Amino acid sequence: MQIEEEKYSWLQRFLVWREKHIKDKQFILILSFLVGICTALAAFVLKFLVEYIKEFLTENFDTTRANGLYLVYPVVGILLTSLFIRKVVRDDISHGVTKILYAISRKQSRIKRHNVWSSVCASAITIGCGGSVGAEAPIVLTGSAIGSNLGALFRMDHKTLMLLVGCGAAGAVSGIFKAPIAGLVFTLEVLMIDLTMASLLPLLISSVTAASVAYVLTGTEAMFQFHLDYPFALERIPYAIGLGIFCGLVAWYFTRSMNWIENIFRRYSNPYVKFVIGASMLSILIFLFPPLYGEGYDTITLLLNGKSSVDWNTVMNNSFFYGNGSLLIIYLILIILLKVFASSATNGGGGCGGIFAPSLFLGCISGFVFSYVCNEFHIGNTYIPEKNFALMGMAGLMSGVMHAPLTGIFLIAELTGGYDLFLPLMIVSVSAYLTIIVFEPHSIYSMRLAQKGELLTHHKDKAVLTLMNVESIIETDFQKLRPDMDLAGMVKAISLSTRNLFPVVGVQGEFLGMVNLDDVRNVMFRQELYHKYYVERFMKEPKAIINTTDSMEVVMQKFDKTGAWNLPVIDEQRKYKGIVSKSKMLNTYRQVMVDFSAE
């Protein structure tokens, strides 16, 4: 108790000193620098744990045959992760980026403290033991949690917390990939953090700091080695557009299939049933197709650096397909189709991981398959370099799955040092994005929140409405009436009220209707009617009813459609909760707009 009081006293003294000597803008820059350092260290720890566990478990495998332990490791990994989450964390930590988007739009950018460490531990166990997901989304959640909790510790306001959440995400992407530009762009595209002069510098500081720390810890080499043997030629532009369309369709298949599979897992409330289904599916898939083990970065490295079928055929090592080079393309196509099942089974069964790595993995294989098929069947008279198109496919699929073409372009360029292919990267990314938005208006991260009206976007009006909620504008100082109350009781209630509207509720608090003072005014002073007229005589149905679950956009539409100035609010049991007035809603909207748009 004494230690907590001393800590609180120290923090209070520091906050007072800070307010006197350090301006808010300068302090935000200091915090963004600290966030960059912490997120880079967290990313390094996570990558180290994943690689260490993977090497420890698989270093002695015989590459010439299938290995039975592939049936065991994923099961153990998901079981340990599931127990860790349910017994230690006791909170849902899956869908990391979606949780960040929800925290920004609905929880004033406040992320729970355990997310600073829980995602690192859970995803390290899952991926190291073979879970077919990526470590990037968990580390992005970790980075955002670091930014959120650091800001909350120093009593920063809501808008600054949102910025620090973005700094944490930018630092996490930058630190784990050594890609500072991609970290910045990811925050702007995926997390919808608006780019203003007030936000640009902190985001840059976090990204550059995290990348610098990553360089110090792991060296300055790009994450994937890539040597450009065939410079891009103009005659390959149609093929680049075709690859983009193909990646968009694969991204659509991946997104739809993942949602379908996850909905199946949601039907089961028993975590052990989910574990049995997910672990069984994952272990069998990895046993048959070992490239599905973990993040799949070994396969990406192989396809980006292989020069002939001799090199490419090694992707079938450790499997029943070993030595059957004629089945290479069939093998890779099956991996494209089955990867979504492996990733969904990992998270659905109780594991923890994201879709960054699966997107890169699938994109690389898709680009390779596309170019290999074009060359094998002589589609056109132009040679299509497989390694170049494998690289471009990574950008295309990331753009499609995440709806983030700029992130795809800059991330792949920074991951591989493939800046000489910048133009085709742009062509493939844009083509993939334009393809998938025909079928899916929202990314895999944001579609659930968008359906609920809880997604923050770059559209200022919708963004402000998203930041508001019904609970914050409900007014409860209205005198409630009962339907069996006589005119005398109603006049007494009117005399106690400063309002001209009176909600009518039942015995259980259920909403029945509204009474307007104007409808009572002509009889309220006629005492001979006091015990003859009752509330239900004057009660009317409102023009519309607001539910507590309605988004602010829906509330605004109800006001616009009815022309009303006051509407009642009820909960899911139809219990009366209060009244929302259009004037208060507009005043709140204006204040949020001012806060949201201020530099």
PDB file of C-alpha atoms in Angstrom, residues 8 19 49 70 72 100 138 232 244-245 277 309-310 317 364 369 396-397 408 411 451 471 488 514 527 533 556 572:
ATOM      1  CA  TYR A   8       1.216   7.805  -7.070  1.00  0.00           C
ATOM      2  CA  GLU A  19       2.969  20.838 -17.150  1.00  0.00           C
ATOM      3  CA  LEU A  49      10.862 -16.628 -29.383  1.00  0.00           C
ATOM      4  CA  TYR A  70       3.877 -32.350 -37.613  1.00  0.00           C
ATOM      5  CA  VAL A  72       1.735 -33.304 -32.694  1.00  0.00           C
ATOM      6  CA  ILE A 100      -7.389  -1.666 -32.116  1.00  0.00           C
ATOM      7  CA  PRO A 138      -0.238  -9.545 -32.249  1.00  0.00           C
ATOM      8  CA  PHE A 232      10.964  -4.706 -65.390  1.00  0.00           C
ATOM      9  CA  GLY A 244      -3.203  -7.887 -59.696  1.00  0.00           C
ATOM     10  CA  ILE A 245      -6.627  -9.151 -60.742  1.00  0.00           C
ATOM     11  CA  ILE A 277     -11.801 -29.279 -34.431  1.00  0.00           C
ATOM     12  CA  SER A 309      13.048 -26.184 -60.765  1.00  0.00           C
ATOM     13  CA  VAL A 310      15.823 -27.796 -58.727  1.00  0.00           C
ATOM     14  CA  ASN A 317      10.601 -31.237 -48.638  1.00  0.00           C
ATOM     15  CA  CYS A 364       4.299 -14.932 -52.952  1.00  0.00           C
ATOM     16  CA  VAL A 369       2.079 -19.796 -59.770  1.00  0.00           C
ATOM     17  CA  GLY A 396      -0.985  -7.556 -54.481  1.00  0.00           C
ATOM     18  CA  LEU A 397      -2.439  -9.943 -51.947  1.00  0.00           C
ATOM     19  CA  GLY A 408       1.483  -3.319 -49.791  1.00  0.00           C
ATOM     20  CA  LEU A 411       6.150  -2.861 -47.227  1.00  0.00           C
ATOM     21  CA  GLN A 451     -21.558  -3.841 -40.178  1.00  0.00           C
ATOM     22  CA  GLU A 471     -25.395   6.807 -24.077  1.00  0.00           C
ATOM     23  CA  ALA A 488     -54.770  15.333 -11.582  1.00  0.00           C
ATOM     24  CA  MET A 514     -45.331   9.886 -25.209  1.00  0.00           C
ATOM     25  CA  GLN A 527     -60.610  20.449 -12.301  1.00  0.00           C
ATOM     26  CA  TYR A 533     -59.385  11.744 -17.996  1.00  0.00           C
ATOM     27  CA  MET A 556     -29.141  10.881 -37.317  1.00  0.00           C
ATOM     28  CA  GLU A 572     -33.242  -4.498 -25.969  1.00  0.00           C
TER      29      GLU A 572
END
